[in-house]
Every structure is written in structure tokens, then in C-alpha cells.
Amino acid sequence: MGKEVKKIGVLTSGGDAPGMNAALRAVVRTALNNNIQVVGIKRGYNGLMNGDIRELKGKDVSEILGRGGTILHSARALEMLTEEGQKKAANIYKILGLDALVVIGGDGSFQGCKALAKYGVNCIGIPATIDLDISCSEYTIGFDTAVNTGVDAISKLRDTTGSHERCSVCEVMGRDAGYIALWCAMGGGAEEVLLPESKETATSENVIKQIIENRSKGKLHNLVVVAEGIGGSQELAKEIQEKTGIQTRATILGHLQRGGAPTALDRVRASEMGYMAVQLILEGNMNKVIAYNKGEYEAIDIEEALSMQKEFDPKMYEIVKVLSI
Ligand code: F6P
């Protein structure tokens, strides 16, 4: 057991992700269940630096389990990258009398935790980003929902693409990581997928060659998924049309992919992670990031979590290729 915990803060930071609310609800209700007061900090670290807070009671987190976005609002706080901003945030933490801070966000947000730890702030990180680009964890809150949204969009595109015997290029989010694109490609049965992790083969020449080959085998429509990290889908669509004579349309899903009700998986994992965050605080097990690996939750030191590298597993990419013939 750690020292008595009376009051904690919680914030959501970086790009919002479906399931952040579910994690917030779990943090608040687990804390209240242990007689801990909870302060909700608005707009990520910006709210911490400016003392923009409100106390959260059980009822304040009612009806949010299945809501996308974050009721606390989120932001990317550039000031937290500066020593001045970090000192300001740590000072407010002390003025508020917080015993710990739960940060629901991505790697960038955990960098904030790492910096604050130097000033005596006790942090617990909960991984939440649609991009799945947090090195220490195989799962991040919001990824499953974003993939489901992408697959749904691709299925709809497939209907119209097939009807007109066209080609569709669908660009999905993911920043510099191709996980969303890869899962959307497999889940949506795409003929081609262009990922930042396989840049050497992700060329328009290769895509066009494949489309021509597909046509010769009697495949009359093609769906190409492009990761945001590759980009240029409008240009790619134009090039495909010019070089193959096949009508081609580009669709960029963009921020549509960040919204919507979280899937059951995201709700369950977010709830478990929120619960675990408070358990770690009660144990005095501070400055950890919660991760989900090989079917189990674990608490990893923030410094270690941030120094880890995620290896891209080419297996799934190979399977998409094999299945697309
Ligand atoms: O990190 C989540 C994400 O949606 C990325 O996929 C995307 O590159 C980025 O955020 C977009 O950020 P913003 O909403 O600030 O434009």
C-alpha cells in the first residue's frame, strides 16, 4: 500500500479517441468507490497549466460509457514541451492538493507525464489513440472503433465501386503508422494497401500494375487503401485513371474516423484500464503506463515505456496480399 490517497486528477490529452469517456468513467467511479475525490481537468495539459478544473461525482460520468469523444475536451498543449509550462502544471497539481494524475492519451501525452514526474507529480498513463502507435502496448483505446468505422466505409465504397466497375482509393488516418490502414485493408478485403512501413513497395507503379493484372483476370473493381502516412490519394486516383483508363475516385475518411460510439471491445478495455489506474495509485505504484500485451494488462515504467520501439510485423501485410488475388 502507498500513502493515503485523498484526491486525484484526470485529463484526456492529444487526439480524442472513442473509449476515452469509458476510461474516464471507470477512473472516477473506482476512485469514488475508494473514497477518493476526483478532479476533472479540462482540455488536457492546457487545463492543468491554467487550473481549468471541475470536481467529478458519480453522476457526472453517467451516460458517457458509449459516447465518442471526451467530455473533458482534449488538446495538444505545446506549452507542455517547455520547462516553464511543465513547472506551471506541476505547481497547479500541488496547489490542488492532488496525490496523483491519470493521463488518458498517447505517447506525446506520456512525455508530459515523464516531464512532470521530475517535479514530484505522480502519473499513471492510460493508452488512448486511434493510431495504435504506442510502442509499449499491443492495444490502445479507440483503435478498434476506428478500424470498424473504416471497414464500414470501405464496405459502402465497395458497393458503389463494384456497381460502376471502378477503382476506389480510400485514405484512412493513422499519422505515421499504418496499423489502421492494414486492419481496414484486411477487414474490408482491399486489393491493395499502401503503408508507411512498406514504403519501398508502396508506389503508384506497383498499384497500377496490380490493377491491370486484376482486370486481366476478370476482377472488374479494385479497392486501394492508403495510409495517411503515405497520403496523396487524390493524385494516386488521377494517375490510376490516366494510366489504366479505369474511372477512379478517392475518398479521404479523415476525422470521421475519430468519432462515433466506441465498440464493445474499446468500452471493456477502457473500463478495465481505468479501474487498474486507480488500483495502481492505491498501491503507490506510480509513474506507470498501463499496457495490454499477450492477453494481459501490465504496468510499465513511463521512462521504459517511452524508450520502447514497436516492430512492424509483416505477416498481416503478406496475408492481405495473398488474399487480394
Ligand atoms: O493521433 C490521432 C490522429 O487522428 C491521427 O490519425 C492524425 O494524423 C491526427 O490525429 C490528426 O490530428 P488533428 O486532429 O490535430 O488534425
mmCIF file of C-alpha atoms and ligand atoms in Angstrom:
data_model
loop_
_atom_site.group_PDB
_atom_site.id
_atom_site.type_symbol
_atom_site.label_atom_id
_atom_site.label_comp_id
_atom_site.label_asym_id
_atom_site.label_seq_id
_atom_site.Cartn_x
_atom_site.Cartn_y
_atom_site.Cartn_z
ATOM 1 C CA MET A 1 0.000 0.000 0.000
ATOM 2 C CA GLY A 2 1.147 3.552 -0.705
ATOM 3 C CA LYS A 3 0.386 6.641 1.400
ATOM 4 C CA GLU A 4 -3.269 7.550 1.865
ATOM 5 C CA VAL A 5 -4.788 8.823 -1.367
ATOM 6 C CA LYS A 6 -7.398 11.552 -0.963
ATOM 7 C CA LYS A 7 -7.610 13.380 -4.256
ATOM 8 C CA ILE A 8 -6.629 12.633 -7.840
ATOM 9 C CA GLY A 9 -6.856 14.481 -11.140
ATOM 10 C CA VAL A 10 -7.724 13.064 -14.550
ATOM 11 C CA LEU A 11 -7.323 14.511 -18.023
ATOM 12 C CA THR A 12 -7.651 13.461 -21.663
ATOM 13 C CA SER A 13 -4.915 14.656 -23.999
ATOM 14 C CA GLY A 14 -3.913 14.615 -27.684
ATOM 15 C CA GLY A 15 -6.277 13.469 -30.438
ATOM 16 C CA ASP A 16 -9.539 12.248 -28.916
ATOM 17 C CA ALA A 17 -10.323 8.535 -29.241
ATOM 18 C CA PRO A 18 -13.592 6.612 -28.838
ATOM 19 C CA GLY A 19 -13.453 4.978 -25.416
ATOM 20 C CA MET A 20 -11.753 7.881 -23.621
ATOM 21 C CA ASN A 21 -15.051 8.583 -21.871
ATOM 22 C CA ALA A 22 -15.342 4.946 -20.817
ATOM 23 C CA ALA A 23 -11.861 5.134 -19.252
ATOM 24 C CA LEU A 24 -12.729 8.417 -17.538
ATOM 25 C CA ARG A 25 -15.942 6.929 -16.112
ATOM 26 C CA ALA A 26 -14.000 3.949 -14.758
ATOM 27 C CA VAL A 27 -11.347 6.166 -13.144
ATOM 28 C CA VAL A 28 -13.986 8.357 -11.490
ATOM 29 C CA ARG A 29 -16.179 5.543 -10.237
ATOM 30 C CA THR A 30 -13.300 3.363 -8.982
ATOM 31 C CA ALA A 31 -11.838 6.356 -7.156
ATOM 32 C CA LEU A 32 -15.170 7.324 -5.571
ATOM 33 C CA ASN A 33 -15.625 3.730 -4.525
ATOM 34 C CA ASN A 34 -12.370 4.105 -2.582
ATOM 35 C CA ASN A 35 -13.363 7.465 -1.054
ATOM 36 C CA ILE A 36 -11.014 9.395 -3.312
ATOM 37 C CA GLN A 37 -12.116 12.804 -4.584
ATOM 38 C CA VAL A 38 -11.729 13.296 -8.346
ATOM 39 C CA VAL A 39 -10.948 16.466 -10.212
ATOM 40 C CA GLY A 40 -11.568 16.508 -13.967
ATOM 41 C CA ILE A 41 -9.039 18.678 -15.787
ATOM 42 C CA LYS A 42 -10.336 20.255 -18.978
ATOM 43 C CA ARG A 43 -8.570 20.500 -22.351
ATOM 44 C CA GLY A 44 -5.648 18.235 -21.491
ATOM 45 C CA TYR A 45 -2.492 19.765 -20.075
ATOM 46 C CA ASN A 46 -3.761 23.246 -21.016
ATOM 47 C CA GLY A 47 -6.351 22.857 -18.266
ATOM 48 C CA LEU A 48 -3.713 21.732 -15.791
ATOM 49 C CA MET A 49 -1.459 24.692 -16.554
ATOM 50 C CA ASN A 50 -4.396 27.076 -16.135
ATOM 51 C CA GLY A 51 -6.248 25.388 -13.280
ATOM 52 C CA ASP A 52 -9.279 24.781 -15.523
ATOM 53 C CA ILE A 53 -10.950 22.052 -13.495
ATOM 54 C CA ARG A 54 -14.202 20.721 -12.091
ATOM 55 C CA GLU A 55 -14.923 18.130 -9.464
ATOM 56 C CA LEU A 56 -16.385 14.918 -10.889
ATOM 57 C CA LYS A 57 -19.018 12.977 -8.985
ATOM 58 C CA GLY A 58 -20.528 9.642 -9.970
ATOM 59 C CA LYS A 59 -23.439 11.279 -11.798
ATOM 60 C CA ASP A 60 -21.116 13.485 -13.861
ATOM 61 C CA VAL A 61 -19.935 10.394 -15.702
ATOM 62 C CA SER A 62 -23.381 8.887 -16.251
ATOM 63 C CA GLU A 63 -24.356 8.076 -19.818
ATOM 64 C CA ILE A 64 -20.846 8.521 -21.206
ATOM 65 C CA LEU A 65 -19.710 4.888 -21.452
ATOM 66 C CA GLY A 66 -20.940 4.652 -25.039
ATOM 67 C CA ARG A 67 -20.178 8.213 -26.133
ATOM 68 C CA GLY A 68 -17.373 9.025 -28.557
ATOM 69 C CA GLY A 69 -15.004 11.954 -27.983
ATOM 70 C CA THR A 70 -14.215 13.150 -24.474
ATOM 71 C CA ILE A 71 -16.457 15.163 -22.167
ATOM 72 C CA LEU A 72 -13.336 16.738 -20.657
ATOM 73 C CA HIS A 73 -12.287 18.036 -24.092
ATOM 74 C CA SER A 74 -8.785 17.433 -25.381
ATOM 75 C CA ALA A 75 -5.898 19.444 -26.746
ATOM 76 C CA ARG A 76 -2.312 19.192 -27.891
ATOM 77 C CA ALA A 77 -0.589 21.500 -25.395
ATOM 78 C CA LEU A 78 2.602 22.825 -26.972
ATOM 79 C CA GLU A 79 3.441 24.784 -23.828
ATOM 80 C CA MET A 80 3.960 21.474 -22.005
ATOM 81 C CA LEU A 81 7.058 20.961 -24.149
ATOM 82 C CA THR A 82 8.682 23.881 -22.338
ATOM 83 C CA GLU A 83 10.192 23.824 -18.851
ATOM 84 C CA GLU A 84 8.095 26.833 -17.943
ATOM 85 C CA GLY A 85 4.866 25.019 -18.925
ATOM 86 C CA GLN A 86 5.894 21.886 -17.006
ATOM 87 C CA LYS A 87 6.650 23.921 -13.852
ATOM 88 C CA LYS A 88 3.306 25.698 -14.186
ATOM 89 C CA ALA A 89 1.454 22.368 -14.454
ATOM 90 C CA ALA A 90 3.342 20.822 -11.518
ATOM 91 C CA ASN A 91 2.606 23.888 -9.419
ATOM 92 C CA ILE A 92 -1.162 23.692 -10.065
ATOM 93 C CA TYR A 93 -1.040 19.953 -9.217
ATOM 94 C CA LYS A 94 0.431 20.911 -5.837
ATOM 95 C CA ILE A 95 -1.984 23.817 -5.252
ATOM 96 C CA LEU A 96 -4.914 21.489 -5.961
ATOM 97 C CA GLY A 97 -3.526 19.013 -3.437
ATOM 98 C CA LEU A 98 -3.539 16.114 -5.877
ATOM 99 C CA ASP A 99 -1.983 12.794 -4.903
ATOM 100 C CA ALA A 100 -1.851 11.515 -8.479
ATOM 101 C CA LEU A 101 -2.750 12.393 -12.041
ATOM 102 C CA VAL A 102 -4.279 9.994 -14.577
ATOM 103 C CA VAL A 103 -3.437 10.914 -18.168
ATOM 104 C CA ILE A 104 -5.559 9.319 -20.886
ATOM 105 C CA GLY A 105 -3.757 9.818 -24.204
ATOM 106 C CA GLY A 106 -0.912 8.788 -26.467
ATOM 107 C CA ASP A 107 2.905 8.796 -26.399
ATOM 108 C CA GLY A 108 3.039 12.610 -26.647
ATOM 109 C CA SER A 109 0.859 12.865 -23.553
ATOM 110 C CA PHE A 110 3.071 10.379 -21.704
ATOM 111 C CA GLN A 111 6.091 12.590 -22.479
ATOM 112 C CA GLY A 112 4.236 15.158 -20.390
ATOM 113 C CA CYS A 113 3.954 12.590 -17.547
ATOM 114 C CA LYS A 114 7.679 11.867 -17.775
ATOM 115 C CA ALA A 115 8.479 15.571 -17.514
ATOM 116 C CA LEU A 116 6.068 16.127 -14.610
ATOM 117 C CA ALA A 117 7.483 13.187 -12.650
ATOM 118 C CA LYS A 118 10.710 15.219 -12.279
ATOM 119 C CA TYR A 119 8.717 17.790 -10.289
ATOM 120 C CA GLY A 120 7.185 15.206 -7.966
ATOM 121 C CA VAL A 121 3.932 14.644 -9.859
ATOM 122 C CA ASN A 122 2.672 11.043 -9.643
ATOM 123 C CA CYS A 123 1.278 9.995 -13.014
ATOM 124 C CA ILE A 124 -0.483 6.979 -14.465
ATOM 125 C CA GLY A 125 -0.864 6.805 -18.256
ATOM 126 C CA ILE A 126 -3.761 5.072 -19.995
ATOM 127 C CA PRO A 127 -3.018 4.441 -23.703
ATOM 128 C CA ALA A 128 -5.676 6.014 -25.902
ATOM 129 C CA THR A 129 -5.203 6.787 -29.581
ATOM 130 C CA ILE A 130 -6.877 5.510 -32.717
ATOM 131 C CA ASP A 131 -3.428 5.113 -34.338
ATOM 132 C CA LEU A 132 -2.201 2.143 -32.197
ATOM 133 C CA ASP A 133 1.223 3.779 -32.308
ATOM 134 C CA ILE A 134 2.129 3.389 -28.632
ATOM 135 C CA SER A 135 5.198 1.178 -28.536
ATOM 136 C CA CYS A 136 4.663 -0.451 -25.153
ATOM 137 C CA SER A 137 1.148 -1.782 -25.822
ATOM 138 C CA GLU A 138 -0.467 -4.086 -28.377
ATOM 139 C CA TYR A 139 -3.773 -2.344 -27.727
ATOM 140 C CA THR A 140 -4.793 1.317 -27.490
ATOM 141 C CA ILE A 141 -8.240 2.677 -26.676
ATOM 142 C CA GLY A 142 -10.069 3.794 -29.833
ATOM 143 C CA PHE A 143 -8.209 1.715 -32.401
ATOM 144 C CA ASP A 144 -10.885 -0.961 -32.631
ATOM 145 C CA THR A 145 -13.642 1.609 -33.154
ATOM 146 C CA ALA A 146 -11.615 3.476 -35.789
ATOM 147 C CA VAL A 147 -10.977 0.244 -37.683
ATOM 148 C CA ASN A 148 -14.660 -0.680 -37.560
ATOM 149 C CA THR A 149 -15.571 2.764 -38.888
ATOM 150 C CA GLY A 150 -13.020 2.322 -41.681
ATOM 151 C CA VAL A 151 -14.223 -1.159 -42.602
ATOM 152 C CA ASP A 152 -17.821 0.062 -42.674
ATOM 153 C CA ALA A 153 -16.835 2.907 -45.017
ATOM 154 C CA ILE A 154 -14.871 0.535 -47.257
ATOM 155 C CA SER A 155 -17.840 -1.852 -47.476
ATOM 156 C CA LYS A 156 -20.017 1.035 -48.613
ATOM 157 C CA LEU A 157 -17.403 2.164 -51.115
ATOM 158 C CA ARG A 158 -17.193 -1.394 -52.417
ATOM 159 C CA ASP A 159 -20.926 -1.359 -53.288
ATOM 160 C CA THR A 160 -20.667 1.699 -55.496
ATOM 161 C CA THR A 161 -17.207 0.806 -56.839
ATOM 162 C CA GLY A 162 -18.459 -2.610 -57.915
ATOM 163 C CA SER A 163 -21.646 -1.201 -59.440
ATOM 164 C CA HIS A 164 -19.665 1.136 -61.688
ATOM 165 C CA GLU A 165 -16.746 -1.250 -62.243
ATOM 166 C CA ARG A 166 -14.456 1.461 -60.989
ATOM 167 C CA CYS A 167 -11.449 1.714 -58.747
ATOM 168 C CA SER A 168 -11.660 3.372 -55.319
ATOM 169 C CA VAL A 169 -8.803 4.807 -53.338
ATOM 170 C CA CYS A 170 -9.658 5.158 -49.655
ATOM 171 C CA GLU A 171 -7.336 7.085 -47.352
ATOM 172 C CA VAL A 172 -7.510 6.313 -43.649
ATOM 173 C CA MET A 173 -5.991 8.030 -40.603
ATOM 174 C CA GLY A 174 -3.008 6.800 -38.595
ATOM 175 C CA ARG A 175 -0.441 9.594 -38.690
ATOM 176 C CA ASP A 176 2.941 7.913 -39.409
ATOM 177 C CA ALA A 177 1.710 4.404 -38.575
ATOM 178 C CA GLY A 178 -0.051 2.002 -40.939
ATOM 179 C CA TYR A 179 -1.962 -0.116 -38.402
ATOM 180 C CA ILE A 180 -5.390 1.369 -39.154
ATOM 181 C CA ALA A 181 -4.766 1.015 -42.894
ATOM 182 C CA LEU A 182 -3.590 -2.574 -42.578
ATOM 183 C CA TRP A 183 -6.551 -3.666 -40.455
ATOM 184 C CA CYS A 184 -9.001 -1.774 -42.685
ATOM 185 C CA ALA A 185 -7.464 -3.396 -45.760
ATOM 186 C CA MET A 186 -7.816 -6.895 -44.354
ATOM 187 C CA GLY A 187 -11.230 -6.281 -42.785
ATOM 188 C CA GLY A 188 -12.508 -4.584 -45.936
ATOM 189 C CA GLY A 189 -10.970 -7.062 -48.391
ATOM 190 C CA ALA A 190 -8.928 -4.409 -50.211
ATOM 191 C CA GLU A 191 -6.995 -5.340 -53.344
ATOM 192 C CA GLU A 192 -4.048 -3.109 -52.382
ATOM 193 C CA VAL A 193 -2.778 -1.311 -49.308
ATOM 194 C CA LEU A 194 -0.104 1.360 -49.129
ATOM 195 C CA LEU A 195 1.627 1.617 -45.749
ATOM 196 C CA PRO A 196 4.420 3.849 -44.454
ATOM 197 C CA GLU A 197 6.052 0.671 -43.077
ATOM 198 C CA SER A 198 6.366 -0.796 -46.570
ATOM 199 C CA LYS A 199 7.316 2.385 -48.389
ATOM 200 C CA GLU A 200 9.574 0.600 -50.910
ATOM 201 C CA THR A 201 6.656 -1.277 -52.448
ATOM 202 C CA ALA A 202 4.014 1.404 -51.828
ATOM 203 C CA THR A 203 4.399 3.007 -55.262
ATOM 204 C CA SER A 204 1.779 4.043 -57.781
ATOM 205 C CA GLU A 205 3.574 1.895 -60.416
ATOM 206 C CA ASN A 206 3.040 -1.227 -58.319
ATOM 207 C CA VAL A 207 -0.608 -0.394 -57.654
ATOM 208 C CA ILE A 208 -1.292 0.257 -61.345
ATOM 209 C CA LYS A 209 0.468 -2.975 -62.347
ATOM 210 C CA GLN A 210 -1.704 -4.883 -59.875
ATOM 211 C CA ILE A 211 -4.935 -3.266 -61.097
ATOM 212 C CA ILE A 212 -4.116 -4.111 -64.720
ATOM 213 C CA GLU A 213 -3.305 -7.687 -63.724
ATOM 214 C CA ASN A 214 -6.551 -7.924 -61.727
ATOM 215 C CA ARG A 215 -8.537 -6.709 -64.735
ATOM 216 C CA SER A 216 -6.914 -9.299 -66.974
ATOM 217 C CA LYS A 217 -8.047 -11.964 -64.509
ATOM 218 C CA GLY A 218 -11.620 -10.680 -64.650
ATOM 219 C CA LYS A 219 -11.648 -8.593 -61.471
ATOM 220 C CA LEU A 220 -13.641 -5.581 -62.543
ATOM 221 C CA HIS A 221 -13.364 -3.359 -59.496
ATOM 222 C CA ASN A 222 -10.459 -2.569 -57.189
ATOM 223 C CA LEU A 223 -10.218 -1.031 -53.773
ATOM 224 C CA VAL A 224 -6.958 0.533 -52.672
ATOM 225 C CA VAL A 225 -6.439 1.555 -49.031
ATOM 226 C CA VAL A 226 -3.886 4.309 -48.466
ATOM 227 C CA ALA A 227 -2.477 5.150 -45.043
ATOM 228 C CA GLU A 228 -2.389 8.828 -44.060
ATOM 229 C CA GLY A 229 1.387 8.479 -43.657
ATOM 230 C CA ILE A 230 1.643 7.806 -47.409
ATOM 231 C CA GLY A 231 -1.059 10.317 -48.422
ATOM 232 C CA GLY A 232 -1.589 11.682 -51.934
ATOM 233 C CA SER A 233 -4.750 9.670 -52.618
ATOM 234 C CA GLN A 234 -6.316 12.263 -54.947
ATOM 235 C CA GLU A 235 -3.155 12.262 -57.068
ATOM 236 C CA LEU A 236 -2.986 8.472 -56.987
ATOM 237 C CA ALA A 237 -6.615 8.197 -58.155
ATOM 238 C CA LYS A 238 -5.896 10.584 -61.019
ATOM 239 C CA GLU A 239 -2.806 8.624 -62.053
ATOM 240 C CA ILE A 240 -4.627 5.277 -61.927
ATOM 241 C CA GLN A 241 -7.424 6.680 -64.118
ATOM 242 C CA GLU A 242 -4.995 8.192 -66.618
ATOM 243 C CA LYS A 243 -2.783 5.125 -66.922
ATOM 244 C CA THR A 244 -5.438 2.383 -66.855
ATOM 245 C CA GLY A 245 -8.470 4.123 -68.336
ATOM 246 C CA ILE A 246 -10.493 2.881 -65.336
ATOM 247 C CA GLN A 247 -12.638 5.515 -63.653
ATOM 248 C CA THR A 248 -11.145 6.069 -60.207
ATOM 249 C CA ARG A 249 -12.400 8.028 -57.204
ATOM 250 C CA ALA A 250 -10.619 8.996 -53.999
ATOM 251 C CA THR A 251 -12.257 9.194 -50.572
ATOM 252 C CA ILE A 252 -10.434 10.558 -47.543
ATOM 253 C CA LEU A 253 -12.100 9.440 -44.311
ATOM 254 C CA GLY A 254 -10.228 11.978 -42.171
ATOM 255 C CA HIS A 255 -11.736 12.951 -38.825
ATOM 256 C CA LEU A 256 -14.854 10.838 -39.411
ATOM 257 C CA GLN A 257 -12.635 8.019 -38.208
ATOM 258 C CA ARG A 258 -12.054 9.582 -34.800
ATOM 259 C CA GLY A 259 -15.723 9.842 -33.911
ATOM 260 C CA GLY A 260 -18.579 7.534 -33.094
ATOM 261 C CA ALA A 261 -19.669 5.292 -30.263
ATOM 262 C CA PRO A 262 -16.857 3.038 -29.016
ATOM 263 C CA THR A 263 -17.121 -0.649 -29.829
ATOM 264 C CA ALA A 264 -17.742 -3.137 -27.023
ATOM 265 C CA LEU A 265 -14.029 -4.042 -27.044
ATOM 266 C CA ASP A 266 -12.974 -0.416 -26.575
ATOM 267 C CA ARG A 267 -15.551 0.075 -23.814
ATOM 268 C CA VAL A 268 -14.452 -3.034 -21.926
ATOM 269 C CA ARG A 269 -10.692 -2.482 -22.207
ATOM 270 C CA ALA A 270 -11.045 1.237 -21.385
ATOM 271 C CA SER A 271 -13.113 0.361 -18.309
ATOM 272 C CA GLU A 272 -10.560 -2.199 -17.138
ATOM 273 C CA MET A 273 -7.667 0.195 -17.710
ATOM 274 C CA GLY A 274 -9.447 2.991 -15.821
ATOM 275 C CA TYR A 275 -10.080 0.633 -12.912
ATOM 276 C CA MET A 276 -6.456 -0.531 -12.968
ATOM 277 C CA ALA A 277 -5.145 3.055 -12.975
ATOM 278 C CA VAL A 278 -6.795 3.706 -9.615
ATOM 279 C CA GLN A 279 -5.616 0.357 -8.221
ATOM 280 C CA LEU A 280 -2.029 1.296 -9.113
ATOM 281 C CA ILE A 281 -2.446 4.637 -7.375
ATOM 282 C CA LEU A 282 -3.813 2.937 -4.249
ATOM 283 C CA GLU A 283 -0.799 0.609 -4.258
ATOM 284 C CA GLY A 284 1.539 3.585 -4.573
ATOM 285 C CA ASN A 285 2.727 2.130 -7.865
ATOM 286 C CA MET A 286 3.237 5.488 -9.595
ATOM 287 C CA ASN A 287 4.646 6.790 -12.868
ATOM 288 C CA LYS A 288 3.499 3.848 -14.920
ATOM 289 C CA VAL A 289 1.834 3.368 -18.287
ATOM 290 C CA ILE A 290 -0.812 0.667 -18.443
ATOM 291 C CA ALA A 291 -0.250 -1.686 -21.371
ATOM 292 C CA TYR A 292 -2.106 -4.662 -22.786
ATOM 293 C CA ASN A 293 0.166 -7.385 -24.145
ATOM 294 C CA LYS A 294 -0.365 -11.074 -24.900
ATOM 295 C CA GLY A 295 -3.830 -11.010 -23.345
ATOM 296 C CA GLU A 296 -2.819 -9.359 -20.080
ATOM 297 C CA TYR A 297 -2.597 -5.914 -18.561
ATOM 298 C CA GLU A 298 0.722 -4.722 -17.203
ATOM 299 C CA ALA A 299 2.161 -1.578 -15.662
ATOM 300 C CA ILE A 300 5.351 -0.354 -17.331
ATOM 301 C CA ASP A 301 7.620 2.418 -16.024
ATOM 302 C CA ILE A 302 6.934 5.589 -18.011
ATOM 303 C CA GLU A 303 10.611 6.066 -18.947
ATOM 304 C CA GLU A 304 10.869 2.470 -20.145
ATOM 305 C CA ALA A 305 7.529 2.645 -21.979
ATOM 306 C CA LEU A 306 8.675 5.696 -23.888
ATOM 307 C CA SER A 307 12.001 4.161 -24.843
ATOM 308 C CA MET A 308 10.417 1.040 -26.378
ATOM 309 C CA GLN A 309 10.194 0.500 -30.144
ATOM 310 C CA LYS A 310 7.315 -1.227 -31.883
ATOM 311 C CA GLU A 311 8.410 -3.619 -34.601
ATOM 312 C CA PHE A 312 6.160 -3.804 -37.638
ATOM 313 C CA ASP A 313 5.009 -7.387 -38.158
ATOM 314 C CA PRO A 314 4.958 -8.001 -41.942
ATOM 315 C CA LYS A 315 2.783 -11.124 -41.588
ATOM 316 C CA MET A 316 -0.555 -9.305 -41.782
ATOM 317 C CA TYR A 317 0.635 -7.339 -44.804
ATOM 318 C CA GLU A 318 1.621 -10.568 -46.538
ATOM 319 C CA ILE A 319 -1.805 -12.064 -45.781
ATOM 320 C CA VAL A 320 -3.600 -9.041 -47.278
ATOM 321 C CA LYS A 321 -1.529 -9.519 -50.451
ATOM 322 C CA VAL A 322 -2.262 -13.243 -50.629
ATOM 323 C CA LEU A 323 -5.999 -12.753 -50.094
ATOM 324 C CA SER A 324 -6.328 -9.991 -52.684
ATOM 325 C CA ILE A 325 -5.887 -12.098 -55.816
HETATM 326 O O1 F6P B 1 -3.461 10.746 -33.497
HETATM 327 C C1 F6P B 1 -4.762 10.665 -33.956
HETATM 328 C C2 F6P B 1 -4.913 11.403 -35.259
HETATM 329 O O2 F6P B 1 -6.278 11.341 -35.630
HETATM 330 C C3 F6P B 1 -4.027 10.916 -36.395
HETATM 331 O O3 F6P B 1 -4.510 9.765 -37.029
HETATM 332 C C4 F6P B 1 -3.998 12.127 -37.284
HETATM 333 O O4 F6P B 1 -2.810 12.161 -38.051
HETATM 334 C C5 F6P B 1 -4.034 13.262 -36.307
HETATM 335 O O5 F6P B 1 -4.567 12.758 -35.101
HETATM 336 C C6 F6P B 1 -4.840 14.457 -36.735
HETATM 337 O O6 F6P B 1 -4.689 15.449 -35.788
HETATM 338 P P1 F6P B 1 -5.603 16.755 -35.720
HETATM 339 O O7 F6P B 1 -6.962 16.348 -35.247
HETATM 340 O O8 F6P B 1 -4.906 17.621 -34.728
HETATM 341 O O9 F6P B 1 -5.675 17.309 -37.089
#
